[in-house]
Amino acid sequence: MARKSAIPPSYYGEPHKFDPTFRGPVHHRGCTDVLCCVIFVIVILGYIVLGTVGELRSLTYASAERVVNKAILFYFNILQCANPTVLINLQCPTTQVIQTLFANYLSFCLSWIALYLALYASLSFLFTPAVCIQVGITSLLDAKEVGIKIFEDYASSWFWILIILIGVADLSLIFILLLRFTAGFLFWMVIFGVIAALGYGIWHCYWEYSSLKGKPDSDITISDIGFQTDFRVYLQLSQTWLIFMISLAVIEAIIILVLIFLRNRVRIAIALLKEGSKAIGCIMSTLFYPIITFLLLAICIAYWAVTAVFLASSGDAVYKVMSTLPNCKYTNLTCDPESNVTKLCPGSQCTFAFYGGESLYHRYIFVLQLCNLLVFLWLVNFTIALGQCTLAGAFASYYWALRKPADIPPCPLASSFGRALRYHTGSLAFGALILSIVQFIRIILEYLDHKLKGAHNAFTRFLLCCLKCCFWCLEHFIKFMNRNAYIMISIYGKNFCASARDAFFLLMRNVMRVAVLDKVTDFLLFLGKLLISGSVGVLAFFFFTRQIPVIQEEVPSLNYYWVPLLTVIFGSYMIAHGFFNVYAMCVDTLFLCFCEDLERNDGSPSKPYNMPPGLHRILDKTDQAGKKYSVS
């Protein structure tokens, strides 16, 4: 099979050569990026030490001296409150320091804690306790009633929510497995639907334009009337519909031309989507790997939150004078809560401000919080990288198996996980660190943007906006490159830099295929998420509103039917997103293997392709039509 390139192969690296001994992911490999691995382990140990510093009791255990005369402060031991008896009785068994007017405050906070726990159980969402501070009595009582009713709705509907979400998981699995038969049909059906819709839009715009052309005042241009808050004014102008018609015609022409000139690459993308469905069918265990990723991410997030609270609560309580009078010169000065500060200014009081101290440690609390955030981002990105590398190794072993599924090695997912963790912890940590630094800078820029909201310096705001845009693009590019670098690491076992370079050159030698496959995959997966969450949401709406006569008697009585409904919709989307992430990783891995297969082999008996028959037939048809496959 002749394949020529418009760009010299050396410009984007040399294509891979034929290797008769290559049979998929390399088993005999060595450790990569050892120095980064050592640094990563040291940082984790330091992070553990950092998490043990602080005085969490300052927030969870209140002494009577600190809360005397504080009518709207609330303290309780959240560790002892987090047990099943609290969820039943809505009352914490620990001693509370609270005034009579706020006797029901505890049940309010615990009802919201129960709500978060219910969300965690039904949506696999992260439980993060809220910090309850300073609310008015009236709004507090109203919020308490709403919170209790919401908790009651979850208590009475959690069983049905769980059944629906289990059904969503089954539906997502069935959708992925059926893509081997329906991927092409879904894609072309929607594409032709879009073309038909654009055609109707062009006709409608032409009809409106013809109808308005002879009417008085319809030939006024948009520039003549200027900006109008009532946009219906523009619809009375013939020029508006002319612009709409031209715009839709241009979009329609672009879509048709793209389909004409890239139809073969679209067919390859659809074939890869079908093959991805077959690969998941052969390695079903990959669909459950996101559970491991979720558990690791939950640990990282929980440890980060606890460490942040520990750091924030370190030191002694600092009190400052607060006065309702604007001219009190003692405002914001430190004070003693036992002193009578009303003598300084009428209406003043000694109010808790923050925790702090004079030691070197307390002076650098903010720096430690930044370190806590950076290490947290590093751990999160490492966890995601470990999952991507593990899945890529499993799917690569599927592609390079000459006879599928007979030649697939046993336990491909477990073997890939072991290789990634044993040999490539340093490489995964290296890629995760690069991405974490960019994300850390983005967070700082967002913080500065928030602080400079009221600034009138136009140049500073413009510069900050440009930096945010640049780092947003950089973050997405690094995510894309890291993802493909992890695929190459899982196959060849090279270090991160070498794998990223090989992946970049391979993608650039197949840049048009990359663009087409990426868009086709994103389109079908978005369509699948929308289809699953939308259909389940509609079904849940009819169920919880008692509009399905067959099971009308089984529906629990609810205060707000939208509570389980929104839970089901959001949970359906998140479950579908988890399944489809595995599928997207599968397609990306198969695509890189496919590109390498084209470079290594030529389809002859001495150099046979490893690609599945569907892709092979597409290549054969292309050759018979006289097409020449370009590596670009």
XYZ file of C-alpha atoms in Angstrom:
632
model
C 0.000 0.000 0.000
C 1.564 3.233 -1.087
C 1.397 6.074 1.341
C 3.043 9.376 0.558
C 3.358 12.437 2.723
C 3.126 16.039 1.665
C 5.572 16.867 4.483
C 8.932 15.091 4.710
C 8.756 12.387 7.383
C 11.811 13.814 9.162
C 9.966 17.076 9.808
C 7.715 15.380 12.370
C 10.025 12.502 13.198
C 10.676 9.262 11.395
C 7.713 6.876 11.005
C 7.934 3.632 12.956
C 9.680 0.756 11.184
C 8.463 -2.811 10.857
C 9.356 -4.956 13.865
C 8.397 -8.664 13.631
C 8.867 -9.100 17.416
C 6.453 -6.319 18.407
C 3.248 -7.755 19.859
C 1.761 -4.876 21.838
C 2.707 -3.332 25.196
C 6.334 -4.079 26.032
C 6.583 -6.356 29.063
C 10.326 -6.081 29.734
C 10.758 -2.437 30.701
C 12.588 -0.374 33.293
C 11.638 2.373 35.695
C 11.274 5.826 34.133
C 11.750 9.332 35.571
C 13.077 7.930 38.837
C 14.111 11.359 40.153
C 10.574 12.692 39.793
C 9.281 9.547 41.495
C 11.577 10.159 44.483
C 10.504 13.811 44.673
C 6.860 12.759 44.448
C 7.228 10.319 47.357
C 9.048 12.931 49.465
C 6.298 15.477 48.745
C 3.631 12.974 49.805
C 5.460 12.313 53.079
C 5.778 16.051 53.656
C 2.105 16.458 52.867
C 1.256 13.900 55.534
C 3.368 15.829 58.026
C 1.670 19.066 56.977
C -1.737 17.501 57.568
C -0.894 16.695 61.176
C -0.103 20.338 62.021
C -2.789 22.614 63.349
C -5.502 22.788 65.935
C -8.702 21.411 64.518
C -10.171 21.458 68.011
C -10.343 25.235 67.692
C -13.173 24.726 65.221
C -14.806 21.536 66.443
C -14.561 21.929 70.216
C -15.581 25.231 71.691
C -14.878 26.294 75.226
C -17.357 28.300 77.242
C -14.895 31.169 77.552
C -14.686 31.623 73.772
C -18.406 31.660 73.092
C -19.660 33.621 76.055
C -21.917 36.451 74.902
C -21.680 35.147 71.305
C -25.338 34.710 70.387
C -24.822 33.549 66.838
C -21.762 31.309 67.041
C -22.195 27.554 66.730
C -19.696 24.808 67.602
C -20.070 21.052 67.768
C -17.940 17.935 67.404
C -18.690 16.952 63.813
C -16.776 13.684 64.226
C -19.188 12.413 66.881
C -22.203 13.798 65.053
C -21.476 11.745 61.924
C -23.255 8.538 62.941
C -26.575 6.878 62.032
C -28.369 8.055 65.195
C -27.884 11.649 64.091
C -29.573 10.938 60.763
C -32.539 9.375 62.559
C -33.005 11.774 65.462
C -31.515 14.904 63.866
C -29.812 15.650 67.185
C -26.092 15.556 67.942
C -25.266 13.616 71.157
C -22.416 15.975 72.147
C -22.630 18.897 74.532
C -23.507 22.135 72.779
C -22.690 25.700 73.773
C -25.579 27.582 72.276
C -28.252 30.015 73.406
C -31.969 29.253 73.668
C -33.004 31.102 70.525
C -30.712 28.819 68.528
C -31.758 25.537 70.095
C -32.942 24.267 66.704
C -29.799 25.371 64.888
C -28.182 21.997 65.435
C -30.985 20.049 63.801
C -30.807 22.412 60.836
C -27.086 21.854 60.325
C -27.418 18.115 60.791
C -30.306 17.940 58.350
C -28.030 19.486 55.734
C -25.276 17.060 56.681
C -27.775 14.255 56.140
C -28.644 15.778 52.775
C -25.011 15.750 51.715
C -24.677 12.133 52.824
C -27.773 11.207 50.845
C -26.289 12.879 47.779
C -23.070 10.971 48.354
C -24.912 7.668 48.486
C -27.174 8.292 45.501
C -24.927 10.291 43.164
C -21.480 9.127 44.250
C -20.898 12.754 44.984
C -18.362 14.113 47.470
C -19.647 15.004 50.938
C -18.321 18.321 52.084
C -19.700 19.629 55.408
C -20.876 23.210 55.357
C -19.604 25.768 57.873
C -22.633 27.241 59.617
C -22.133 30.884 60.618
C -24.251 33.978 61.223
C -27.738 33.714 59.796
C -30.884 35.562 60.798
C -33.458 33.865 63.001
C -36.315 34.089 60.495
C -34.355 32.863 57.480
C -32.765 30.167 59.659
C -36.118 28.697 60.697
C -37.362 28.776 57.079
C -34.183 27.113 55.853
C -34.492 24.500 58.575
C -38.009 23.577 57.461
C -36.906 23.334 53.828
C -33.869 21.264 54.779
C -35.926 18.827 56.822
C -38.463 18.431 54.005
C -35.689 17.779 51.504
C -34.182 15.200 53.834
C -37.595 13.554 54.202
C -37.906 13.383 50.404
C -34.530 11.661 50.166
C -35.419 9.304 52.999
C -38.626 8.229 51.244
C -37.299 8.105 47.657
C -33.691 6.927 48.010
C -34.617 3.351 47.092
C -36.216 4.427 43.809
C -33.360 6.826 43.076
C -30.886 3.994 43.567
C -32.872 1.669 41.277
C -33.047 4.336 38.555
C -29.310 5.060 38.769
C -28.486 1.349 38.551
C -30.688 1.251 35.463
C -28.743 4.232 34.072
C -25.483 2.313 34.504
C -26.969 -0.634 32.607
C -28.310 1.697 29.927
C -24.899 3.356 29.499
C -23.250 -0.044 29.150
C -25.817 -1.160 26.573
C -25.376 2.090 24.634
C -21.597 1.583 24.448
C -21.908 -2.043 23.400
C -24.485 -1.182 20.721
C -22.271 1.506 19.207
C -20.594 -1.223 17.138
C -23.881 -1.466 15.237
C -25.312 2.053 15.553
C -22.328 4.448 15.488
C -22.502 5.065 11.750
C -26.293 5.258 11.706
C -26.432 7.755 14.579
C -23.735 9.953 13.096
C -25.126 10.134 9.550
C -28.703 10.461 10.779
C -27.848 13.493 12.884
C -25.608 14.990 10.186
C -28.353 14.724 7.578
C -30.793 16.097 10.140
C -28.532 19.117 10.659
C -28.222 19.632 6.907
C -32.004 19.400 6.504
C -32.548 21.848 9.380
C -30.090 24.318 7.865
C -31.830 23.933 4.505
C -35.171 24.729 6.066
C -33.605 27.709 7.839
C -32.276 29.048 4.532
C -35.691 28.675 2.919
C -37.436 30.368 5.864
C -34.987 33.288 5.827
C -35.507 33.703 2.082
C -39.283 33.669 2.551
C -39.086 36.326 5.297
C -36.706 38.386 3.178
C -39.062 38.250 0.169
C -42.084 39.125 2.328
C -40.423 42.198 3.857
C -38.791 43.456 0.692
C -41.849 45.345 -0.569
C -43.003 46.717 2.787
C -42.286 50.324 3.819
C -39.398 50.950 6.249
C -38.137 47.394 5.825
C -35.209 48.447 3.650
C -33.596 50.434 6.489
C -30.152 49.089 7.291
C -29.110 47.848 10.699
C -26.447 50.531 10.963
C -29.122 53.219 10.488
C -31.219 52.157 13.498
C -28.196 51.413 15.718
C -28.429 49.345 18.874
C -31.946 48.543 20.101
C -32.857 46.761 23.339
C -35.968 45.317 21.704
C -34.522 42.783 19.267
C -37.874 42.340 17.559
C -37.128 45.586 15.758
C -34.342 43.880 13.818
C -36.717 41.129 12.669
C -38.741 43.775 10.787
C -35.759 44.543 8.532
C -35.106 42.656 5.308
C -31.363 43.053 5.770
C -31.502 40.971 8.977
C -33.027 37.983 7.209
C -30.583 38.387 4.333
C -27.675 38.154 6.776
C -29.248 35.099 8.414
C -29.742 33.420 5.037
C -26.157 34.042 3.907
C -24.736 32.839 7.225
C -26.756 29.602 7.174
C -25.830 29.024 3.532
C -22.129 29.388 4.311
C -22.401 26.952 7.244
C -24.308 24.474 5.088
C -21.706 24.711 2.322
C -18.831 24.173 4.759
C -20.480 21.066 6.254
C -21.168 19.578 2.829
C -17.624 20.276 1.570
C -16.100 18.789 4.731
C -18.191 15.643 4.322
C -17.217 15.346 0.645
C -13.469 15.758 1.092
C -13.133 14.030 4.480
C -15.659 11.256 4.020
C -13.017 8.515 4.148
C -11.572 9.868 7.376
C -15.088 10.091 8.795
C -15.595 6.433 7.888
C -12.345 5.530 9.651
C -13.466 7.466 12.733
C -16.789 5.610 12.775
C -14.996 2.285 12.320
C -12.738 3.107 15.287
C -15.804 3.938 17.368
C -17.296 0.558 16.497
C -14.021 -1.167 17.318
C -13.902 0.625 20.652
C -17.251 -0.900 21.511
C -15.899 -4.356 20.648
C -12.780 -3.787 22.758
C -14.838 -2.855 25.816
C -16.995 -5.914 25.205
C -13.858 -8.080 25.380
C -12.423 -6.292 28.449
C -15.536 -5.512 30.492
C -13.527 -4.915 33.669
C -12.360 -1.557 32.275
C -15.852 -0.120 32.796
C -15.491 -0.539 36.559
C -12.072 1.077 36.845
C -13.589 4.585 37.325
C -14.739 3.357 40.764
C -11.073 3.071 41.789
C -10.362 6.522 40.389
C -13.326 7.957 42.269
C -12.256 6.431 45.580
C -8.704 7.777 45.186
C -10.024 11.227 44.257
C -12.376 11.192 47.250
C -9.425 10.459 49.554
C -7.394 13.280 48.002
C -10.221 15.798 48.298
C -11.083 14.797 51.862
C -7.444 15.007 52.986
C -7.009 18.393 51.294
C -10.139 19.760 52.999
C -9.115 18.495 56.433
C -5.580 19.855 56.003
C -6.919 23.245 54.942
C -9.115 23.366 58.058
C -6.189 22.298 60.255
C -4.025 25.096 58.871
C -6.802 27.666 59.116
C -7.449 26.751 62.771
C -3.822 26.855 63.881
C -2.896 29.353 66.579
C -4.832 31.367 69.111
C -8.085 33.199 68.530
C -7.621 36.893 67.736
C -10.454 39.275 68.683
C -11.001 42.765 67.319
C -13.243 45.687 68.216
C -16.275 46.003 65.961
C -18.587 48.989 66.233
C -21.829 50.007 64.589
C -20.673 53.621 64.669
C -18.642 54.621 61.598
C -16.445 57.100 63.500
C -15.163 54.786 66.209
C -11.372 55.067 66.132
C -10.888 51.765 67.993
C -12.482 49.650 65.246
C -10.299 46.687 64.099
C -7.990 46.980 67.113
C -7.288 43.754 69.013
C -9.165 43.296 72.269
C -9.806 40.884 75.120
C -13.218 39.160 75.030
C -13.437 39.504 78.828
C -13.061 43.288 78.721
C -15.921 45.750 78.487
C -15.250 47.397 75.128
C -18.472 49.407 75.215
C -16.544 51.978 77.215
C -14.372 52.659 74.156
C -17.268 53.276 71.774
C -21.019 52.928 72.289
C -22.407 49.944 70.446
C -18.986 48.252 70.091
C -18.188 44.642 70.916
C -15.162 42.360 70.980
C -15.673 39.963 68.072
C -13.655 36.944 66.950
C -11.633 37.798 63.822
C -9.301 34.900 62.958
C -6.825 32.393 64.295
C -3.175 33.428 64.295
C 0.071 33.776 66.164
C 3.466 35.406 66.177
C 5.621 32.360 65.457
C 7.377 31.753 62.146
C 4.932 28.960 61.406
C 1.885 31.199 61.800
C 3.417 33.885 59.612
C 3.605 31.445 56.709
C 0.138 29.880 57.051
C -0.894 31.398 53.712
C 2.168 29.902 51.994
C 1.374 26.518 53.516
C -2.191 26.798 52.244
C -0.820 27.426 48.745
C 1.442 24.391 49.097
C -1.576 22.384 50.245
C -3.456 23.440 47.110
C -0.543 22.678 44.755
C 0.076 19.200 46.200
C -3.665 18.516 46.090
C -3.752 19.356 42.371
C -0.694 17.176 41.836
C -2.298 14.176 43.556
C -5.575 14.602 41.690
C -3.852 14.807 38.306
C -1.638 11.837 39.180
C -4.724 9.773 40.026
C -6.304 10.656 36.674
C -3.014 9.938 34.862
C -2.757 6.524 36.529
C -6.256 5.662 35.309
C -5.535 6.809 31.760
C -2.271 4.869 31.557
C -3.901 1.750 32.982
C -6.806 1.804 30.546
C -4.524 2.596 27.609
C -2.340 -0.435 28.348
C -5.372 -2.725 28.486
C -6.841 -1.471 25.209
C -3.465 -1.501 23.454
C -3.092 -5.188 24.328
C -6.460 -5.726 22.629
C -5.485 -3.925 19.416
C -2.116 -5.628 18.947
C -3.574 -9.093 19.511
C -3.421 -10.731 16.086
C -6.420 -12.947 16.791
C -9.071 -11.230 18.864
C -9.951 -12.148 21.554
C -7.911 -15.360 21.655
C -4.506 -13.619 21.735
C -5.444 -11.002 24.346
C -3.218 -11.636 27.404
C -4.968 -12.714 30.619
C -6.040 -9.986 33.059
C -5.019 -7.099 30.760
C -6.365 -4.397 33.111
C -4.610 -5.709 36.222
C -1.360 -6.229 34.294
C -1.507 -2.705 32.901
C -2.196 -1.251 36.351
C 0.770 -3.123 37.815
C 3.115 -1.936 35.047
C 2.004 1.674 35.377
C 2.410 1.736 39.148
C 5.648 -0.242 39.286
C 7.604 1.271 36.408
C 6.048 4.624 35.534
C 5.040 6.365 38.754
C 7.733 8.975 38.077
C 6.576 9.619 34.507
C 2.948 9.934 35.532
C 3.936 12.264 38.385
C 6.030 14.349 35.966
C 3.141 14.883 33.564
C 0.750 15.537 36.448
C 3.128 18.134 37.923
C 3.307 20.118 34.679
C -0.475 20.226 34.445
C -0.830 21.070 38.154
C 1.483 24.065 37.884
C -0.568 25.475 35.005
C -3.807 24.904 36.929
C -2.269 26.503 40.027
C -1.361 29.607 38.017
C -4.897 29.728 36.627
C -6.334 29.668 40.145
C -4.042 32.524 41.166
C -5.144 34.506 38.112
C -8.784 33.897 38.997
C -8.066 35.082 42.542
C -6.400 38.249 41.243
C -9.295 38.821 38.853
C -11.718 38.562 41.773
C -9.673 41.033 43.804
C -9.424 43.484 40.904
C -13.125 43.454 40.041
C -13.514 47.091 40.999
C -10.273 48.249 39.407
C -10.589 50.967 36.791
C -7.238 50.289 35.118
C -8.312 49.025 31.710
C -4.816 47.848 30.752
C -4.480 45.690 33.881
C -7.852 44.058 33.296
C -7.018 43.455 29.623
C -3.639 41.922 30.515
C -5.243 39.688 33.137
C -7.900 38.578 30.676
C -5.229 37.713 28.087
C -3.244 35.721 30.649
C -6.340 33.795 31.709
C -7.145 32.983 28.086
C -3.575 31.867 27.348
C -3.337 29.619 30.390
C -6.778 28.151 29.654
C -5.566 27.157 26.189
C -2.271 25.896 27.615
C -4.065 23.748 30.184
C -6.258 22.079 27.559
C -3.289 21.502 25.262
C -1.271 19.913 28.090
C -4.235 17.702 29.007
C -4.454 16.539 25.389
C -0.710 15.878 25.121
C -0.504 14.169 28.517
C -3.332 11.854 27.568
C -1.528 10.719 24.412
C 1.836 10.583 26.187
C 0.372 8.180 28.760
C -0.840 5.975 25.907
C 2.697 5.793 24.489
C 4.100 5.135 27.981
C 1.699 2.229 28.456
C 2.800 0.692 25.132
C 6.562 1.271 24.950
C 7.566 2.062 28.538
C 9.649 5.147 27.699
C 9.974 8.209 29.935
C 7.471 11.035 29.833
C 9.400 13.432 27.572
C 10.237 10.772 24.982
C 6.657 9.473 25.006
C 5.212 12.977 24.670
C 7.538 13.696 21.744
C 6.638 10.426 19.968
C 2.923 11.027 20.543
C 3.145 14.611 19.262
C 5.000 13.604 16.095
C 2.626 10.703 15.449
C -0.394 12.982 15.840
C 1.121 15.622 13.568
C 1.779 13.007 10.892
C -1.961 12.216 11.090
C -3.330 15.639 11.941
C -6.448 15.486 9.749
C -7.450 12.110 11.118
C -6.948 13.449 14.643
C -9.266 16.395 14.002
C -11.989 14.278 12.411
C -11.846 11.504 15.010
C -11.857 13.976 17.898
C -14.944 15.800 16.645
C -16.841 12.656 15.666
C -16.107 11.057 19.052
C -17.065 14.161 21.020
C -20.262 14.503 19.004
C -21.421 10.914 19.528
C -20.515 10.856 23.212
C -22.292 14.153 23.816
C -25.298 12.752 21.977
C -25.179 9.641 24.174
C -24.985 11.616 27.430
C -27.837 13.855 26.299
C -29.933 10.888 25.208
C -29.436 8.924 28.433
C -29.810 11.773 30.953
C -32.706 13.325 29.003
C -34.707 10.122 28.579
C -34.141 9.077 32.203
C -35.081 12.590 33.364
C -38.362 12.483 31.441
C -39.146 9.017 32.779
C -38.335 10.123 36.353
C -40.549 13.193 35.953
C -43.554 11.084 34.987
C -42.762 8.617 37.778
C -42.358 11.062 40.675
C -45.356 13.148 39.544
C -47.552 9.984 39.543
C -48.318 10.140 35.830
C -47.554 6.460 35.150
C -50.783 4.602 36.024
C -49.208 1.136 36.269
C -46.934 1.988 39.222
C -48.780 5.030 40.512
C -49.383 3.459 43.922
C -45.698 2.704 44.432
C -44.585 6.326 44.181
C -43.651 7.752 47.609
C -45.292 10.930 48.899
C -42.940 13.881 48.351
C -42.804 17.473 49.520
C -40.820 18.554 46.447
C -40.843 16.189 43.469
C -37.925 18.097 41.929
C -35.543 16.899 44.694
C -35.293 13.268 43.469
C -35.816 14.423 39.878
C -32.748 16.692 39.849
C -30.816 14.000 41.701
C -31.668 11.447 39.036
C -30.830 13.785 36.137
C -27.483 14.863 37.578
C -26.637 11.326 38.677
C -27.528 9.962 35.229
C -25.245 12.445 33.534
C -22.339 11.700 35.906
C -22.712 7.924 35.521
C -22.895 8.209 31.726
C -19.898 10.550 31.819
C -17.878 7.972 33.780
C -18.698 5.158 31.334
C -18.071 7.308 28.265
C -14.715 8.510 29.601
C -13.533 4.912 29.491
C -14.912 4.594 25.969
C -13.180 7.802 24.840
C -9.870 6.529 26.255
C -10.405 3.295 24.362
C -10.977 5.106 21.063
C -7.935 7.363 21.549
C -5.724 4.345 22.281
C -7.003 2.394 19.292
C -6.448 5.451 17.094
C -2.771 5.807 18.023
C -2.298 2.063 17.574
C -4.021 2.300 14.186
C -1.698 5.110 13.050
C 1.342 3.110 14.123
C -0.040 0.014 12.440
C -0.194 1.906 9.135
C 3.428 2.986 9.529
C 4.827 -0.361 10.700
C 3.014 -2.656 8.263
C 1.794 -2.615 4.676
C -0.827 -5.380 4.663
C 1.348 -7.898 2.837
C 1.700 -11.498 4.077
C 5.113 -10.661 5.530
C 3.888 -7.456 7.176
C 0.202 -8.039 7.999
C -1.932 -5.426 9.647
C -3.090 -5.862 13.225
C -6.145 -3.702 12.612
C -9.615 -5.262 12.752
C -11.366 -6.346 9.546
C -13.664 -3.298 9.483
C -10.776 -0.844 9.232
C -8.984 -3.118 6.801
C -11.978 -3.133 4.450
C -12.110 0.670 4.486
C -8.433 0.841 3.495
C -8.967 -1.723 0.732
C -11.890 0.257 -0.690
C -9.805 3.396 -0.629
C -6.989 1.701 -2.519
C -9.367 0.243 -5.100
C -10.758 3.731 -5.717
C -7.250 4.938 -6.506
C -6.894 6.939 -3.337
C -3.531 7.373 -1.746
C -3.380 7.409 2.004
C -1.382 10.333 3.237
C 0.194 10.213 6.649
C -1.080 13.731 7.143
